[in-house]
Amino acid sequence: MNAAPNSSPPESASMAPYAVRGRWLAGIALAAAIVASAVGWIHPVIALPVIAILGTLIAVGYRVTAANGVAARTQALSVDSANAAAPAAAIVQAIPEAALLVDGQNRLVAGNVAAAALFGRLRTGEAISLTTRNPQILEALAKAASGETQNFEIEERVPVERSLDAHVAPIVFGHERPNLFLLVFRDRTQERRIEKMRVDFVANASHELRTPLASLSGFIDTLQGPAKDDPAAREKFLGIMGDQARRMARLIDDLMSLSRIELSLHLQPQTAIDLTGVADTACDLLAPLAKEQGVTIDIKKETARLDVRGDRDELLRVAENLIENALKYGASGKRVEVTLREEGDDALLSVRDFGPGIAPEHLPRLTERFYRVDVERSRTQGGTGLGLALVKHILARHRGRLTIESVPGEGAVFTARIPRAH
Ligand code: ADP
């Protein structure tokens, strides 16, 4: 096998044994010259220049050998550093997290694509402070110069909110002090956002349940105390208590449906379902509410059948939620239109009302859990604030989506779009 050029010993290192052997011979000759001159075997006039020449040879030889040693070491180090830079840069590219390589003078040696996405343009060869001005990173680099790895968290508010886990590791190549530093950043923004959503969700759900519960226990106290012997009050309070208990049951039902749909989000239902039949059923189920609200429902079908791959109960839930909202929040328009049609490869179910509509700032947030334009209005209508979140999740499971359009004062149109079954 051929040895790689870098693997052969440096020339000065291979010459070293000869230099050592020469020094020994010169030393023995010098000692012999001194002894010979002392015992009178050779004349001091000859012995003295011989001793001087041999002494000079030894001294020069030593210095040459020493200088060669230093040169060999220096070469070895520069070979290490030069060799290290290229593979290190390649390794940095292969790291899945954002990573930067910085040298002992705080200059950027390399950075990967993820780091460029995080910090913008990477200026290799220039001071790291041109890539990031974050004082925590610069401080960690200074501390890591002592050889200790630094771990810390970065929370940034501007220009965008983000959370990073940062890790600065010193790398030593032959030197006593680190001559390279590897900086790795793990973007935790999404994780923190999900965690915050989870905490907010638990807080909201508890709050939503606590309100009717507090009202229930308040009425129980009243019925056991001041209203004990008042049949009229008892009748009235029991009615309210029934409403509160139903509200809690609805909330728990919606929460359970939401978690069940979330669990099966990746499983697209496969049964062929006719969306026009689903819309008819929803209208029939909501006919009493429409009557109560004084609203007429017009159903328009552009095709006799509209087949999608789906779960009938879930699609019925979508149609019911959209029509019920139109009846509750758009009642002032006195009319609700339900339209079924095809558009390209999609089946569309649109529910239009002619009520007050929705201001544009609310539109992107309507499908968030517990988001309501008017909390009191929703509660008095028996809303849980989870209806549109459920609709959005069901449609996602059906590989469809919900669009909402509204002109304040003219009403709103909610459209469920689902791929047609062929
Ligand atoms: P809720 O249980 O409160 O009805 P939803 O998730 O179904 O919860 O709806 C969220 C909010 O969206 C409602 O509280 C209401 O403010 C608003 N909204 C929904 N549909 C309409 C509509 N057709 N017209 C006006 N506002 C609507």
Coordinates of C-alpha atoms and ligand atoms in Angstrom, one line a residue:
M1 CA 0.0 0.0 0.0
N2 CA 1.3 3.5 -0.9
A3 CA 1.9 5.8 2.0
A4 CA 0.1 9.1 1.7
P5 CA 2.6 12.0 1.3
N6 CA 1.6 13.5 4.6
S7 CA 2.2 10.3 6.5
S8 CA 6.0 10.2 5.9
P9 CA 8.0 11.8 8.7
P10 CA 9.1 15.4 8.1
E11 CA 12.7 15.5 6.6
S12 CA 14.2 17.2 9.7
A13 CA 12.8 14.5 12.0
S14 CA 14.3 11.7 9.8
M15 CA 17.7 13.5 9.9
A16 CA 17.7 13.8 13.7
P17 CA 19.4 10.4 14.5
Y18 CA 22.4 11.3 12.3
A19 CA 22.8 14.6 14.0
V20 CA 22.7 12.9 17.4
R21 CA 25.3 10.3 16.4
G22 CA 27.7 13.0 15.0
R23 CA 27.4 14.9 18.3
W24 CA 28.4 11.8 20.2
L25 CA 31.5 11.1 17.9
A26 CA 32.6 14.7 18.2
G27 CA 32.2 14.6 22.0
I28 CA 34.3 11.4 22.2
A29 CA 37.0 12.9 19.9
L30 CA 37.1 16.1 22.0
A31 CA 37.5 14.1 25.2
A32 CA 40.3 12.0 23.6
A33 CA 42.1 15.2 22.4
I34 CA 41.9 16.7 25.9
V35 CA 43.2 13.4 27.5
A36 CA 46.0 13.0 24.8
S37 CA 47.2 16.6 25.3
A38 CA 47.1 16.2 29.1
V39 CA 49.3 13.1 29.1
G40 CA 51.6 14.6 26.4
W41 CA 50.8 12.2 23.6
I42 CA 50.1 15.2 21.3
H43 CA 51.5 18.7 21.5
P44 CA 49.2 21.4 23.0
V45 CA 49.8 23.6 19.8
I46 CA 48.0 20.8 17.8
A47 CA 45.6 19.8 20.6
L48 CA 44.1 23.3 21.3
P49 CA 42.8 24.0 17.7
V50 CA 41.5 20.4 17.5
I51 CA 39.6 20.9 20.9
A52 CA 38.3 24.3 19.6
I53 CA 37.1 22.9 16.3
L54 CA 35.5 19.8 17.9
G55 CA 33.8 22.1 20.6
T56 CA 32.4 24.4 17.9
L57 CA 31.1 21.4 15.9
I58 CA 29.3 20.1 18.9
A59 CA 27.8 23.5 19.8
V60 CA 26.7 24.2 16.2
G61 CA 25.5 20.7 15.7
Y62 CA 23.3 21.0 18.9
R63 CA 21.9 24.3 17.7
V64 CA 21.1 22.9 14.2
T65 CA 19.5 19.8 15.8
A66 CA 17.5 22.0 18.2
A67 CA 16.4 24.3 15.4
N68 CA 15.4 21.3 13.3
G69 CA 13.3 20.1 16.2
V70 CA 11.4 23.4 16.5
A71 CA 10.9 23.5 12.7
A72 CA 9.6 19.9 12.7
R73 CA 7.2 20.7 15.5
T74 CA 6.0 23.9 13.9
Q75 CA 5.5 22.1 10.6
A76 CA 3.6 19.4 12.4
L77 CA 1.3 22.0 13.9
S78 CA 0.7 23.9 10.7
V79 CA 0.0 20.6 8.9
D80 CA -2.5 19.8 11.6
S81 CA -4.3 23.1 11.4
A82 CA -4.3 23.2 7.6
N83 CA -5.5 19.6 7.4
A84 CA -8.1 20.2 10.1
A85 CA -9.8 23.3 8.5
A86 CA -11.1 21.5 5.3
P87 CA -12.6 18.4 7.0
A88 CA -13.8 20.5 9.9
A89 CA -15.7 22.7 7.5
A90 CA -17.2 19.7 5.8
I91 CA -18.2 18.2 9.1
V92 CA -19.9 21.6 10.0
Q93 CA -21.9 21.3 6.8
A94 CA -23.1 17.9 7.8
I95 CA -24.3 18.9 11.3
P96 CA -28.2 19.1 11.1
E97 CA -28.4 21.9 13.6
A98 CA -27.1 25.5 12.9
A99 CA -23.3 25.3 13.4
L100 CA -20.4 27.7 13.1
L101 CA -16.6 27.1 13.4
V102 CA -14.6 30.0 14.8
D103 CA -10.8 30.2 15.1
G104 CA -8.7 31.3 18.1
Q105 CA -8.8 34.9 16.8
N106 CA -12.6 34.8 16.8
R107 CA -12.8 34.7 13.0
L108 CA -15.4 32.7 11.3
V109 CA -13.9 29.6 9.6
A110 CA -17.0 27.8 8.4
G111 CA -20.8 27.7 8.9
N112 CA -23.6 25.5 7.5
V113 CA -26.8 26.2 5.7
A114 CA -28.9 26.1 8.9
A115 CA -26.6 28.7 10.4
A116 CA -27.0 31.0 7.4
A117 CA -30.8 30.7 7.8
L118 CA -30.4 31.7 11.4
F119 CA -27.8 34.5 11.2
G120 CA -28.2 35.7 7.6
R121 CA -25.0 36.0 5.4
L122 CA -22.0 34.3 6.9
R123 CA -18.8 36.2 6.5
T124 CA -16.0 33.6 6.6
G125 CA -12.6 34.8 7.4
E126 CA -14.0 37.9 9.2
A127 CA -14.7 38.6 12.9
I128 CA -17.6 36.5 14.3
S129 CA -19.0 39.8 15.6
L130 CA -19.9 40.6 12.0
T131 CA -22.0 37.4 11.8
T132 CA -23.7 37.8 15.2
R133 CA -23.6 40.7 17.7
N134 CA -25.3 38.6 20.4
P135 CA -23.3 39.4 23.6
Q136 CA -24.0 36.0 25.1
I137 CA -22.3 34.2 22.1
L138 CA -19.2 36.5 22.2
E139 CA -19.0 36.1 26.0
A140 CA -19.3 32.3 25.7
L141 CA -16.5 32.3 23.1
A142 CA -14.2 34.2 25.5
K143 CA -15.0 31.8 28.3
A144 CA -14.5 28.7 26.1
A145 CA -10.9 29.9 25.4
S146 CA -10.0 28.5 28.8
G147 CA -11.0 25.0 27.5
E148 CA -14.5 24.7 29.0
T149 CA -17.6 24.0 27.0
Q150 CA -20.3 26.6 27.4
N151 CA -24.1 25.8 27.3
F152 CA -26.7 28.6 27.4
E153 CA -30.1 29.7 26.2
I154 CA -30.8 32.6 23.9
E155 CA -34.2 34.3 23.9
E156 CA -34.5 36.9 21.2
R157 CA -37.5 39.3 20.7
V158 CA -36.4 41.2 17.6
P159 CA -36.5 41.1 14.7
V160 CA -38.5 37.9 15.3
E161 CA -39.2 36.0 18.5
R162 CA -37.0 33.0 18.8
S163 CA -35.5 30.6 21.4
L164 CA -32.2 28.9 20.9
D165 CA -30.2 26.4 22.9
A166 CA -26.6 27.3 22.3
H167 CA -23.4 25.1 22.8
V168 CA -19.9 26.4 22.4
A169 CA -17.2 23.7 22.4
P170 CA -13.4 24.4 22.3
I171 CA -11.4 22.2 20.0
V172 CA -7.7 21.6 20.6
F173 CA -5.2 20.7 17.8
G174 CA -1.8 20.2 19.3
H175 CA -1.8 23.6 21.0
E176 CA -2.2 24.0 24.8
R177 CA -5.0 26.6 24.2
P178 CA -8.0 25.8 22.0
N179 CA -7.5 27.0 18.4
L180 CA -11.0 26.3 17.1
F181 CA -14.5 26.6 18.6
L182 CA -17.6 24.8 17.4
L183 CA -20.8 26.7 18.0
V184 CA -24.0 24.7 17.7
F185 CA -27.5 26.3 17.9
R186 CA -30.7 24.3 18.4
D187 CA -33.8 26.2 17.4
R188 CA -36.4 25.7 20.1
T189 CA -38.9 28.3 19.0
Q190 CA -41.5 25.9 17.6
E191 CA -41.1 23.6 20.7
R192 CA -41.6 26.5 23.1
R193 CA -44.6 27.8 21.0
I194 CA -46.2 24.3 21.2
E195 CA -45.5 24.1 24.9
K196 CA -47.1 27.6 25.4
M197 CA -50.1 26.5 23.4
R198 CA -50.4 23.4 25.6
V199 CA -50.2 25.5 28.8
D200 CA -52.7 28.0 27.4
F201 CA -55.1 25.3 26.3
V202 CA -55.1 23.6 29.7
A203 CA -55.6 27.1 31.4
N204 CA -58.5 27.9 28.9
A205 CA -60.2 24.5 29.3
S206 CA -60.0 24.7 33.1
H207 CA -61.4 28.2 33.0
E208 CA -64.2 27.2 30.7
L209 CA -65.2 24.4 33.0
R210 CA -64.8 26.3 36.2
T211 CA -67.3 29.0 35.2
P212 CA -70.3 26.7 34.9
L213 CA -69.1 24.7 37.9
A214 CA -68.9 27.8 40.1
S215 CA -72.4 28.7 39.0
L216 CA -73.7 25.2 39.8
S217 CA -72.3 25.1 43.3
G218 CA -73.5 28.7 43.9
F219 CA -77.1 27.6 43.0
I220 CA -76.8 24.5 45.2
D221 CA -75.9 26.7 48.2
T222 CA -78.8 29.0 47.4
L223 CA -81.2 26.1 47.1
Q224 CA -80.0 24.6 50.4
G225 CA -80.1 28.0 52.2
P226 CA -82.2 31.1 51.3
A227 CA -84.3 29.5 48.5
K228 CA -85.0 26.3 50.5
D229 CA -88.7 26.9 50.8
D230 CA -89.3 28.9 47.6
P231 CA -90.7 26.7 44.9
A232 CA -90.7 29.4 42.2
A233 CA -87.0 30.2 42.8
R234 CA -86.2 26.5 42.9
E235 CA -87.8 25.9 39.5
K236 CA -85.9 28.9 38.0
F237 CA -82.6 27.9 39.5
L238 CA -82.9 24.3 38.5
G239 CA -83.5 25.4 34.9
I240 CA -80.2 27.5 35.0
M241 CA -78.4 24.6 36.6
G242 CA -79.5 22.3 33.8
D243 CA -78.2 24.8 31.2
Q244 CA -74.8 24.9 33.0
A245 CA -74.6 21.2 33.3
R246 CA -75.3 20.8 29.5
R247 CA -72.7 23.5 28.8
M248 CA -70.1 21.5 30.7
A249 CA -71.1 18.3 28.9
R250 CA -70.8 20.0 25.5
L251 CA -67.4 21.3 26.4
I252 CA -66.2 17.9 27.5
D253 CA -67.7 16.3 24.3
D254 CA -65.9 18.9 22.1
L255 CA -62.6 18.5 23.9
M256 CA -62.8 14.7 23.5
S257 CA -63.7 14.9 19.9
L258 CA -60.8 17.3 19.3
S259 CA -58.3 15.0 20.9
R260 CA -59.7 11.9 19.1
I261 CA -59.5 13.7 15.7
E262 CA -56.0 15.0 16.5
L263 CA -54.9 11.4 17.3
S264 CA -56.1 10.2 13.9
L265 CA -55.1 13.3 11.9
H266 CA -52.7 11.3 9.7
L267 CA -55.3 8.7 8.8
Q268 CA -57.4 9.9 5.9
P269 CA -60.9 8.3 6.0
Q270 CA -61.5 6.2 2.9
T271 CA -65.3 5.6 2.7
A272 CA -67.1 7.3 -0.2
I273 CA -69.6 9.8 1.3
D274 CA -72.1 11.9 -0.6
L275 CA -71.7 15.5 0.7
T276 CA -75.1 16.5 -0.5
G277 CA -76.7 13.9 1.7
V278 CA -74.7 15.1 4.7
A279 CA -75.8 18.7 4.1
D280 CA -79.4 17.6 3.9
T281 CA -79.2 15.8 7.2
A282 CA -77.5 18.8 8.9
C283 CA -80.3 21.1 7.6
D284 CA -82.9 18.7 8.9
L285 CA -81.3 18.5 12.3
L286 CA -81.0 22.3 12.6
A287 CA -84.5 23.0 11.3
P288 CA -85.9 23.6 14.9
L289 CA -83.0 26.1 15.7
A290 CA -83.6 27.9 12.3
K291 CA -87.3 28.2 13.2
E292 CA -86.5 29.5 16.7
Q293 CA -84.1 32.1 15.2
G294 CA -86.6 33.1 12.5
V295 CA -84.1 32.2 9.8
T296 CA -84.8 30.3 6.5
I297 CA -82.2 27.9 5.1
D298 CA -81.9 27.7 1.3
I299 CA -80.0 24.7 0.1
K300 CA -78.5 24.9 -3.5
K301 CA -77.0 21.8 -5.2
E302 CA -75.1 22.3 -8.4
T303 CA -74.7 18.5 -8.8
A304 CA -77.0 15.6 -7.7
R305 CA -74.1 13.8 -5.9
L306 CA -70.9 15.1 -4.5
D307 CA -68.7 12.2 -3.4
V308 CA -65.7 12.6 -1.1
R309 CA -63.6 10.1 0.8
G310 CA -64.6 10.7 4.4
D311 CA -66.1 9.8 7.8
R312 CA -69.8 10.6 7.7
D313 CA -70.1 11.6 11.4
E314 CA -67.2 13.9 11.1
L315 CA -68.5 15.5 7.9
L316 CA -71.9 16.0 9.5
R317 CA -70.2 17.7 12.4
V318 CA -68.5 20.1 9.9
A319 CA -71.8 20.9 8.1
E320 CA -73.7 21.3 11.4
N321 CA -71.1 23.6 13.0
L322 CA -71.0 25.9 10.0
I323 CA -74.8 26.1 9.6
E324 CA -75.4 26.4 13.3
N325 CA -72.9 29.3 13.5
A326 CA -74.6 31.0 10.6
L327 CA -78.0 30.6 12.4
K328 CA -76.6 31.8 15.7
Y329 CA -74.3 34.7 14.7
G330 CA -76.0 35.7 11.4
A331 CA -79.6 35.5 12.5
S332 CA -80.2 39.2 11.8
G333 CA -79.8 38.4 8.1
K334 CA -82.9 36.1 8.3
R335 CA -81.5 33.9 5.6
V336 CA -78.8 31.2 5.3
E337 CA -77.6 29.7 2.0
V338 CA -76.0 26.3 1.9
T339 CA -74.3 25.6 -1.5
L340 CA -72.8 22.3 -2.8
R341 CA -70.7 22.4 -5.9
E342 CA -67.6 21.1 -7.6
E343 CA -64.5 23.1 -8.3
G344 CA -61.7 21.3 -10.1
D345 CA -60.9 18.2 -8.1
D346 CA -62.6 19.6 -5.0
A347 CA -66.1 19.3 -3.5
L348 CA -67.2 22.5 -1.9
L349 CA -69.7 23.0 0.9
S350 CA -70.4 26.8 1.4
V351 CA -72.5 28.3 4.2
R352 CA -73.4 32.0 3.7
D353 CA -75.2 34.2 6.1
F354 CA -76.3 37.8 5.8
G355 CA -75.7 38.9 9.4
P356 CA -73.2 41.4 10.8
G357 CA -70.1 39.6 9.4
I358 CA -66.7 39.5 11.0
A359 CA -64.0 42.2 11.2
P360 CA -60.9 41.2 9.2
E361 CA -58.6 41.2 12.2
H362 CA -60.5 38.2 13.7
L363 CA -60.6 36.1 10.5
P364 CA -57.2 34.4 10.9
R365 CA -57.8 33.5 14.5
L366 CA -61.3 32.1 14.4
T367 CA -60.1 28.5 14.1
E368 CA -58.0 28.8 17.3
R369 CA -59.3 26.9 20.2
F370 CA -61.5 29.0 22.5
Y371 CA -61.2 32.1 20.2
R372 CA -64.4 34.1 20.0
V373 CA -65.2 37.5 18.6
D374 CA -67.6 38.1 21.5
V375 CA -67.1 35.7 24.4
E376 CA -70.4 36.6 26.1
R377 CA -72.5 36.3 22.9
S378 CA -70.9 32.9 22.2
R379 CA -71.7 31.7 25.8
T380 CA -75.3 32.8 25.7
Q381 CA -75.7 31.0 22.4
G382 CA -74.3 27.8 24.1
G383 CA -70.9 28.0 22.2
T384 CA -67.8 26.3 23.5
G385 CA -65.3 28.2 21.3
L386 CA -64.2 24.9 19.9
G387 CA -66.5 24.5 16.9
L388 CA -64.3 26.0 14.2
A389 CA -61.2 24.4 15.7
L390 CA -62.9 21.0 15.2
V391 CA -64.0 21.9 11.7
K392 CA -60.4 22.8 10.8
H393 CA -59.0 19.5 12.2
I394 CA -61.7 17.3 10.6
L395 CA -61.0 19.0 7.2
A396 CA -57.3 18.5 7.7
R397 CA -57.9 14.8 8.3
H398 CA -59.9 14.7 5.0
R399 CA -57.0 16.5 3.3
G400 CA -59.3 19.5 2.9
R401 CA -59.4 23.0 4.3
L402 CA -61.6 25.8 5.5
T403 CA -61.8 29.3 4.0
I404 CA -63.6 32.2 5.6
E405 CA -64.6 35.4 3.8
S406 CA -66.6 38.3 5.3
V407 CA -67.5 41.8 4.5
P408 CA -68.6 43.5 7.8
G409 CA -72.2 44.5 7.6
E410 CA -72.9 42.1 4.7
G411 CA -72.4 38.6 6.3
A412 CA -69.9 35.8 6.1
V413 CA -69.1 32.8 3.9
F414 CA -67.5 29.7 5.4
T415 CA -66.4 27.1 2.8
A416 CA -65.2 23.6 3.4
R417 CA -63.2 22.3 0.5
I418 CA -62.5 18.5 0.3
P419 CA -60.9 16.5 -2.6
R420 CA -63.5 14.6 -4.5
A421 CA -63.5 10.9 -4.7
H422 CA -63.1 9.6 -8.3
Ligands
ADP1 P1 -68.5 29.0 19.3 O1 -68.7 27.8 20.1 O2 -68.2 30.2 20.1 O3 -69.6 29.2 18.3 P2 -66.8 28.6 17.1 O4 -65.4 28.0 17.1 O5 -67.8 27.8 16.3 O6 -67.1 28.7 18.6 O7 -66.7 30.0 16.5 C1 -65.8 30.9 17.0 C2 -66.3 32.4 16.9 O8 -66.4 32.8 15.5 C3 -67.7 32.6 17.4 O9 -67.6 32.8 18.8 C4 -68.1 33.8 16.7 O10 -67.6 35.0 17.4 C5 -67.4 33.7 15.4 N1 -68.2 33.2 14.3 C6 -68.4 32.0 13.8 N2 -69.2 31.9 12.8 C7 -69.7 33.2 12.6 C8 -70.6 33.8 11.7 N3 -71.3 33.1 10.8 N4 -70.8 35.1 11.8 C9 -70.2 35.9 12.7 N5 -69.3 35.4 13.6 C10 -69.0 34.0 13.5

